[in-house]
Coordinates of C-alpha atoms in Angstrom, one line a residue:
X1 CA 0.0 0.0 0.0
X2 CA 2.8 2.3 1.1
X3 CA 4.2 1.8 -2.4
X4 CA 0.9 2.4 -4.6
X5 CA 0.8 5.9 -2.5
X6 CA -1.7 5.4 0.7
X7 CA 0.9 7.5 2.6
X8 CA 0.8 10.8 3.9
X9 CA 3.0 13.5 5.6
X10 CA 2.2 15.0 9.0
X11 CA 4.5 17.1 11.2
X12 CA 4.9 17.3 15.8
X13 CA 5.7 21.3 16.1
X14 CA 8.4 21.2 18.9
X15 CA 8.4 24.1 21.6
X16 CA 11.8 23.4 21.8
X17 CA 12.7 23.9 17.6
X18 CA 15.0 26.4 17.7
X19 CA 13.9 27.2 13.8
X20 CA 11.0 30.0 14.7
X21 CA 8.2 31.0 12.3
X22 CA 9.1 34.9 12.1
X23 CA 12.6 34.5 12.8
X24 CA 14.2 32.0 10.4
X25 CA 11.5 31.8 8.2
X26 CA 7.9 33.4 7.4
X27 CA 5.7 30.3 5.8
X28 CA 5.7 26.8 6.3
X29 CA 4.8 24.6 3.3
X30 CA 5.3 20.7 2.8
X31 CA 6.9 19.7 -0.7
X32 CA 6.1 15.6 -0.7
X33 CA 7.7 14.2 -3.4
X34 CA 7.8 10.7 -4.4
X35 CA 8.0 7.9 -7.8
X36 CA 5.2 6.9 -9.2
X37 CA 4.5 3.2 -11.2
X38 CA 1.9 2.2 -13.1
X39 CA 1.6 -1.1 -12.3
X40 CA 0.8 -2.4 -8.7
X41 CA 3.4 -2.9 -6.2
X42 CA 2.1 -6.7 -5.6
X43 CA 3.2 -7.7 -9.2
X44 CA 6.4 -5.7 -9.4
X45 CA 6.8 -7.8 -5.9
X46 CA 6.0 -11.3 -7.4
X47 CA 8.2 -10.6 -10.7
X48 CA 11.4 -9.6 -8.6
X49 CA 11.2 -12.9 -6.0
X50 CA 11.7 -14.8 -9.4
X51 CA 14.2 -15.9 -11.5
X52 CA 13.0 -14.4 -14.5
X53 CA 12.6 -11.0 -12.7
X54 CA 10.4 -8.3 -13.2
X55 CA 10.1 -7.3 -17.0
X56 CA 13.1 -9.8 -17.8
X57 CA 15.0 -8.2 -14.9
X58 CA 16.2 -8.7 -11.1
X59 CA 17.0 -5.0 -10.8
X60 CA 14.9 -2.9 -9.3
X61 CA 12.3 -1.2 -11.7
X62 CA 12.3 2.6 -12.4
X63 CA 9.5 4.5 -12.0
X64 CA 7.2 6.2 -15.3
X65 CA 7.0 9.3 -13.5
X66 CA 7.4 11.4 -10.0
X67 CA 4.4 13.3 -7.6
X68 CA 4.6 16.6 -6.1
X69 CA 2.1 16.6 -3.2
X70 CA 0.2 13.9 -5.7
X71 CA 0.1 15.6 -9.3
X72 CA 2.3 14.3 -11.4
X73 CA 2.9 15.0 -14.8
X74 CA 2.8 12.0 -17.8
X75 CA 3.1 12.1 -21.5
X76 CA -0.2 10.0 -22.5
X77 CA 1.7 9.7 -25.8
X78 CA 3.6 7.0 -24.4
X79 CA 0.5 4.8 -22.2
X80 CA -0.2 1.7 -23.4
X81 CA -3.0 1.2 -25.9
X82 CA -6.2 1.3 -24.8
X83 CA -5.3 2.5 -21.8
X84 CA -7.2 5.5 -19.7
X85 CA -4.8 8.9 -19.8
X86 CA -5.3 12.5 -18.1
X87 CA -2.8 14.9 -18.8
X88 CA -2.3 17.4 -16.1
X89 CA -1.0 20.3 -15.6
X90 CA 1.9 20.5 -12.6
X91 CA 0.9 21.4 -9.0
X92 CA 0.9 25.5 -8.5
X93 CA 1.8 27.2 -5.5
X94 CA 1.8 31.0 -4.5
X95 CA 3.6 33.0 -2.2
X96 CA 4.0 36.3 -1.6
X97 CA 7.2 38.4 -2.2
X98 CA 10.0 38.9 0.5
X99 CA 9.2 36.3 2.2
X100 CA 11.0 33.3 3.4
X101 CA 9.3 30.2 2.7
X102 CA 10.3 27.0 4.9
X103 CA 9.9 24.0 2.3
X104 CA 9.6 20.7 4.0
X105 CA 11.0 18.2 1.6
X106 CA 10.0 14.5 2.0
X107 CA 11.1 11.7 -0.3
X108 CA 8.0 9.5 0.1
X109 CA 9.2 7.2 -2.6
X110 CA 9.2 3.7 -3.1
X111 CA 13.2 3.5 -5.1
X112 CA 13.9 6.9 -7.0
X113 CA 16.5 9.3 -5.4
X114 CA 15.6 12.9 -6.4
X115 CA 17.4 16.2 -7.0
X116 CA 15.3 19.4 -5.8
X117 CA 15.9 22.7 -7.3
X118 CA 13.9 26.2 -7.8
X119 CA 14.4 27.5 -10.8
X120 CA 17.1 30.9 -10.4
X121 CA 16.5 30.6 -6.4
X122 CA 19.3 29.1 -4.2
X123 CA 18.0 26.9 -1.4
X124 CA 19.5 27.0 2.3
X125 CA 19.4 23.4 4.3
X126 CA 18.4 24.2 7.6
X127 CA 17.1 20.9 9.1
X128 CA 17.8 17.1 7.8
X129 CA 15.7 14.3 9.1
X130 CA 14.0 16.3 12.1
X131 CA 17.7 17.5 13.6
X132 CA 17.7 21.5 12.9
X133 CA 21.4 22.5 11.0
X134 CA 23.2 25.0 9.8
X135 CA 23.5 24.2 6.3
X136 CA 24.8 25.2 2.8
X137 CA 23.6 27.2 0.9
X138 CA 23.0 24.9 -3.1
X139 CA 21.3 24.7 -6.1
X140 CA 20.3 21.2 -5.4
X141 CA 18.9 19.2 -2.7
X142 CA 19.7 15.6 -3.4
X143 CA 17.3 13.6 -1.2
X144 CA 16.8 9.8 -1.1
X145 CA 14.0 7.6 -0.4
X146 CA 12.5 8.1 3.7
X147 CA 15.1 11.7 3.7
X148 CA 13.6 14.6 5.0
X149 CA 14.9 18.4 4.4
X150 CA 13.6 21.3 5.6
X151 CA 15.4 24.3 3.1
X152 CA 14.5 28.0 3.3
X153 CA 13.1 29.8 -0.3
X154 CA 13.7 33.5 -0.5
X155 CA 11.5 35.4 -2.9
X156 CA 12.6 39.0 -1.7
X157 CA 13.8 40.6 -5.3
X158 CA 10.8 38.6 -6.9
X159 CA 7.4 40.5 -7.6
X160 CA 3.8 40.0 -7.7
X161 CA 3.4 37.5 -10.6
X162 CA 6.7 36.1 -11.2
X163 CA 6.6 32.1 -11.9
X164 CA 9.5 29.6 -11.8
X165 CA 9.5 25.9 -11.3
X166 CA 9.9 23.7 -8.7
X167 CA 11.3 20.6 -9.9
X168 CA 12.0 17.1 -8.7
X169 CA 14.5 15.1 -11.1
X170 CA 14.4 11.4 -10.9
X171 CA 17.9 10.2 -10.9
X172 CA 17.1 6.7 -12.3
X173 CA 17.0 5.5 -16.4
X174 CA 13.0 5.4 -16.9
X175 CA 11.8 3.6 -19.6
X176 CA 12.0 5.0 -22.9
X177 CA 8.7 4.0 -24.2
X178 CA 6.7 5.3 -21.2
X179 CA 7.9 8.9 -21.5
X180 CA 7.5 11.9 -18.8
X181 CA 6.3 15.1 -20.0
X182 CA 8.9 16.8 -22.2
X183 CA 7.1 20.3 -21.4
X184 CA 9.2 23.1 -21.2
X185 CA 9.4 25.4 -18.1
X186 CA 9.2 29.0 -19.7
X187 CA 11.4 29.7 -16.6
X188 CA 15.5 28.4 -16.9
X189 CA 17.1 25.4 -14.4
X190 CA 20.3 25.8 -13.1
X191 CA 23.2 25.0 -15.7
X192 CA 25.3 22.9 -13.4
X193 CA 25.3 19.1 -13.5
X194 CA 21.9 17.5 -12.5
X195 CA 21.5 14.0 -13.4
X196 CA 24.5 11.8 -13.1
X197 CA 25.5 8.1 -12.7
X198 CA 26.3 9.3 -8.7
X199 CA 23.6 9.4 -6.1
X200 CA 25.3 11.0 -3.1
X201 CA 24.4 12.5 0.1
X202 CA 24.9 16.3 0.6
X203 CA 28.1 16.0 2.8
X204 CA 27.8 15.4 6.2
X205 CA 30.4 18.2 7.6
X206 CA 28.5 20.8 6.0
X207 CA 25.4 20.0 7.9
X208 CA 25.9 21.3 11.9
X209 CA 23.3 21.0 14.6
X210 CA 22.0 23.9 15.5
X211 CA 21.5 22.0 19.3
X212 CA 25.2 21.1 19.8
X213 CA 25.4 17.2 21.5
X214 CA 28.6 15.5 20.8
X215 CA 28.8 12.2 20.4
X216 CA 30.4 9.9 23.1
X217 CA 33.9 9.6 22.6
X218 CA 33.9 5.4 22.5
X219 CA 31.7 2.7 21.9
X220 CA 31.1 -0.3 24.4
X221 CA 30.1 -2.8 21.5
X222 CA 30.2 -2.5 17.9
X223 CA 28.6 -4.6 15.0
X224 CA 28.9 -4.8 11.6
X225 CA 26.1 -5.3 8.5
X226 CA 27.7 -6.4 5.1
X227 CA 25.4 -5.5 2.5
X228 CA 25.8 -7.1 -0.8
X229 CA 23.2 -9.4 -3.1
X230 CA 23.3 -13.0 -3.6
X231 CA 21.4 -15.8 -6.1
X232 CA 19.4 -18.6 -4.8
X233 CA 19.8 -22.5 -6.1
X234 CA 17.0 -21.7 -7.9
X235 CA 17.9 -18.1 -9.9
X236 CA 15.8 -16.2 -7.4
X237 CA 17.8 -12.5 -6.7
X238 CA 18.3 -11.7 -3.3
X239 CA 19.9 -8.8 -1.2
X240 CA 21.4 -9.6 2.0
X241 CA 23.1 -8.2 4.8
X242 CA 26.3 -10.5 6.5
X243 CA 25.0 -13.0 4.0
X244 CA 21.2 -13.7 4.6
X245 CA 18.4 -12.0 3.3
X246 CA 15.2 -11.2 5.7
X247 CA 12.5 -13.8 5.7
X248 CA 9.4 -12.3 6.8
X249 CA 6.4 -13.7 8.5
X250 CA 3.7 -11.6 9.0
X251 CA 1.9 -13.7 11.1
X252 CA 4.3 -14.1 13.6
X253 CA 6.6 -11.1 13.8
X254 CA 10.3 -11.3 15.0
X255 CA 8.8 -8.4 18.3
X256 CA 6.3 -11.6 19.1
X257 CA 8.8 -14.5 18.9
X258 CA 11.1 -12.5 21.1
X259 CA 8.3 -11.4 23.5
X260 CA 7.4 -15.0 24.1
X261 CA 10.7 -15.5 24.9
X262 CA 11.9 -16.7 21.8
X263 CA 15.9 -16.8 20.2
X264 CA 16.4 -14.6 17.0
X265 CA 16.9 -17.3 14.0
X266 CA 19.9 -16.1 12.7
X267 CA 19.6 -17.7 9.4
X268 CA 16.9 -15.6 8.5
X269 CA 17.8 -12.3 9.7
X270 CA 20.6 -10.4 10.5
X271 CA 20.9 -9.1 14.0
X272 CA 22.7 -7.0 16.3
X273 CA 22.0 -7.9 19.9
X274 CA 23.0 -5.2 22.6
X275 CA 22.3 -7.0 26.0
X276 CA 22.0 -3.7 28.1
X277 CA 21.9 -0.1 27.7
X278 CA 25.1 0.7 26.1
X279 CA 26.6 3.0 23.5
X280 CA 26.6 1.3 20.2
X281 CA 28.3 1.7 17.0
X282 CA 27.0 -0.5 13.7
X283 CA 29.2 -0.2 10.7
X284 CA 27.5 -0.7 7.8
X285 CA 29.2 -1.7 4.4
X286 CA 27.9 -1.6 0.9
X287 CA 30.1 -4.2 -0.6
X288 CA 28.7 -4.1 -4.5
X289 CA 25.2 -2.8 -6.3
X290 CA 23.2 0.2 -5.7
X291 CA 23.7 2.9 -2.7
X292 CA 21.2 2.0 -0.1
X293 CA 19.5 4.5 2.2
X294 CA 19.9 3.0 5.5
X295 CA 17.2 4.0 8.1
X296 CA 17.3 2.8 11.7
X297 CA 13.8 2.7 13.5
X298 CA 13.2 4.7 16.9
X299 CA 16.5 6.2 17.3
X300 CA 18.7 8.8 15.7
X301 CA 22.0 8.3 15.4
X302 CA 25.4 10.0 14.9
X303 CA 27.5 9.4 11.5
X304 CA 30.6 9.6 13.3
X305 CA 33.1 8.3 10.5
X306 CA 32.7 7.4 6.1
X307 CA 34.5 6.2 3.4
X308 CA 35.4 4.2 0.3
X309 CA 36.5 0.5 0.8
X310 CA 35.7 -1.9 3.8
X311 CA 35.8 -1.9 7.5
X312 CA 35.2 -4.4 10.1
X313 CA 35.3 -4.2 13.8
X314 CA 38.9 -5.1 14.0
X315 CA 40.8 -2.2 11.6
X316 CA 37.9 0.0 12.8
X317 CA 40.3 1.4 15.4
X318 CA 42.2 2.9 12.7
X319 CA 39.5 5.1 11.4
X320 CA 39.3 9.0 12.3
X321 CA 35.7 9.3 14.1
X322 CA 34.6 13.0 14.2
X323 CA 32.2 12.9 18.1
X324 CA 32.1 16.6 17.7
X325 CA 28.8 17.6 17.3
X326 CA 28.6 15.5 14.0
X327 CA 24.9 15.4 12.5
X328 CA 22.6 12.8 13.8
X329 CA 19.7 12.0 11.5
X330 CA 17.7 8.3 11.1
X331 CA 18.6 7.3 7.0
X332 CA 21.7 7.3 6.0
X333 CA 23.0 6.3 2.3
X334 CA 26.0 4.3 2.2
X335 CA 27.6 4.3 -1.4
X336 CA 28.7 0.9 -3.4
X337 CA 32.4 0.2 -2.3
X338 CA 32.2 2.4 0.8
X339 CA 31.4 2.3 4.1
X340 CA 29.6 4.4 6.8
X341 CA 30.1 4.2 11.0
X342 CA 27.1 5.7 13.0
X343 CA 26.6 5.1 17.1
X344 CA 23.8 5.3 18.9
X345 CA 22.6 4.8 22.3
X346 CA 20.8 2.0 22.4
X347 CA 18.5 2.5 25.5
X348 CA 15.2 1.6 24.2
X349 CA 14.0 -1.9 24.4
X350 CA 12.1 -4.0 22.4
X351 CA 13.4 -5.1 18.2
X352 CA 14.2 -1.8 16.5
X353 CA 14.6 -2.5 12.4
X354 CA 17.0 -1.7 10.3
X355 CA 16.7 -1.9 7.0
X356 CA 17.6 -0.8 3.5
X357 CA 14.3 1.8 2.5
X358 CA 13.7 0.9 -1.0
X359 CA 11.1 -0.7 -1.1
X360 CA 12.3 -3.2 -3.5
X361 CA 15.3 -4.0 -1.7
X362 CA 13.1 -4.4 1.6
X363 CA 11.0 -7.4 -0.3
X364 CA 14.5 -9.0 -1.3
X365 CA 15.2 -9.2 2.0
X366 CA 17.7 -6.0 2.7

């Protein structure tokens, strides 16, 4: 359901934000952006657990088009025959002049990582994944699936009846014979780089906590998730992490089984067991394939140390971990031949997943 769009955004107004209506910015306005498939996501599903794949393919699909707060925009010239088709026009939005507009972006998707720009109008990041930040100043906001952004729009030097567009570019090879709307914005993008074979992160330094809370200087247990992909005896694509790819049963979920008093099966998921409260660190690598946004359930944590290659809890000792205030969100994206350290204090009882958030992924088993 989450896939086919029965999803929603909602946001807890903090006494204690430190970003104030009036003071950092003058209107507050949620931009929910997410992919959008044709098909249902039970047969996109069924294809992928096979051999033959989805479409002839084990790779993840791409989407036919994107949603801005649910308008999308679709060339019917490339639905299939016989097929029902509305063209519509994009979502439209006004604000007034010198003003500060706070846009609350949420990638709501199912697989596609986005890059968000305004047309002529720099963007400032001031809060990533509900942790306020002072943040750069760019033309682009890359964002990946379950990321949230909060960036502040300036219109002061714009005047009653200007128009520009807001636009959401999918950074994934769609389909060329179901083709997006080739419209043309009478309003010019930015001329650097947009759509490249790199889906990256803005970088971590540049985003600083407004609340300063450093991270503790050591961990007391550390574990490690090796994600990569494997193939079953019979063809079927899998991804896995350390090796073994979740098996899910609905009707008796891992929280139960351990509730009763049950032992975590480790052959059909990966775990991490911290017997008491203690500070944590999980290193996470992304051995081959796709960058996966990581998101851990519950808790934020800190990225306290990156890089390319491979790191396990033995040369971990060598790495340089910034505990300085570093930024402390709840998805992460970890690169293909790199590897990403976050800690966390683990003080909340119960099974807390982690998991890979495209949705695709999440069905074969990351």
């Amino acid at each position: 359901m989450y896939a086919d769009g029965l999803t929603g955004p909602f946001v807890i107004h903090s006494p204690n934000d430190p970003l104030k209506r009036g003071q950092d910015y003058d209107i507050d306005q949620i931009m929910f952006i997410r992919d959008h498939f044709h098909d249902l996501s039970t047969n996109i599903v069924d294809g992928l657990l096979t051999a033959a794949g989805y479409h002839g393919s084990v790779i993840a699909p791409s989407p036919q088009s994107g949603l801005i707060n649910g308008v999308g925009v679709y060339n019917c010239t490339g639905a299939p025959a016989g097929s029902t088709c509305t063209e519509r026009t994009p979502v439209e939005l006004t604000f007034p002049p010198n003003k500060r507009i706070r846009l609350r972006l949420v990638n709501a998707g199912t697989h596609a990582f986005f890059r968000v720009s305004v047309d002529g109008h720099s963007l400032e990041v001031i809060e990533a994944d509900d942790t306020p930040v002072h943040g750069p100043t760019v033309h682009r906001v890359p964002i990946f699936v379950a990321q949230r952004y909060s960036v502040v729009l300036s219109t002061h030097g714009d005047a009653a009846g200007d128009s520009y567009y807001f636009r959401a570019q999918i950074n994934t090879i769609t389909n060329p014979n179901e083709r997006p709307s080739t419209g043309l914005p009478t309003s010019v993008d930015w001329s650097d780089a947009t759509l490249t074979k790199v889906c990256s992160d803005l970088d971590t330094s540049s985003l600083k906590p407004r609340i300063a809370i450093d991270a503790p200087a050591s961990a007391d247990i550390t574990g490690t998730f090796d994600a990569a992909f494997k193939f079953t005896q019979l063809a079927e694509f899998e991804w896995t992490l350390n090796g073994v790819s979740l098996e899910n049963y609905m009707y008796n979920p891992l929280f139960f089984q351990v509730h009763r008093g049950g032992q975590v099966n480790s052959t059909e998921v990966t775990n991490f067991v911290i017997p008491k409260v203690e500070t944590a660190d999980l290193i996470i690598n992304n051995l081959v394939g796709a960058d996966h946004p990581f998101h851990l359930h519950s808790s934020k944590f800190w990225i306290v140390a990156s890089g390319a290659g491979q790191i396990n809890s033995t040369n971990a000792a060598s790495v340089v971990y910034n505990t300085t205030n570093p930024l402390r969100r709840d998805v992460v994206t970890v690169p293909a031949a790199s590897y990403v350290i976050i800690r966390f204090i683990a003080d909340i009882p119960g099974v807390l997943a982690f998991h890979c958030h495209i949705a695709w992924h999440q069905a074969a088993g990351e």
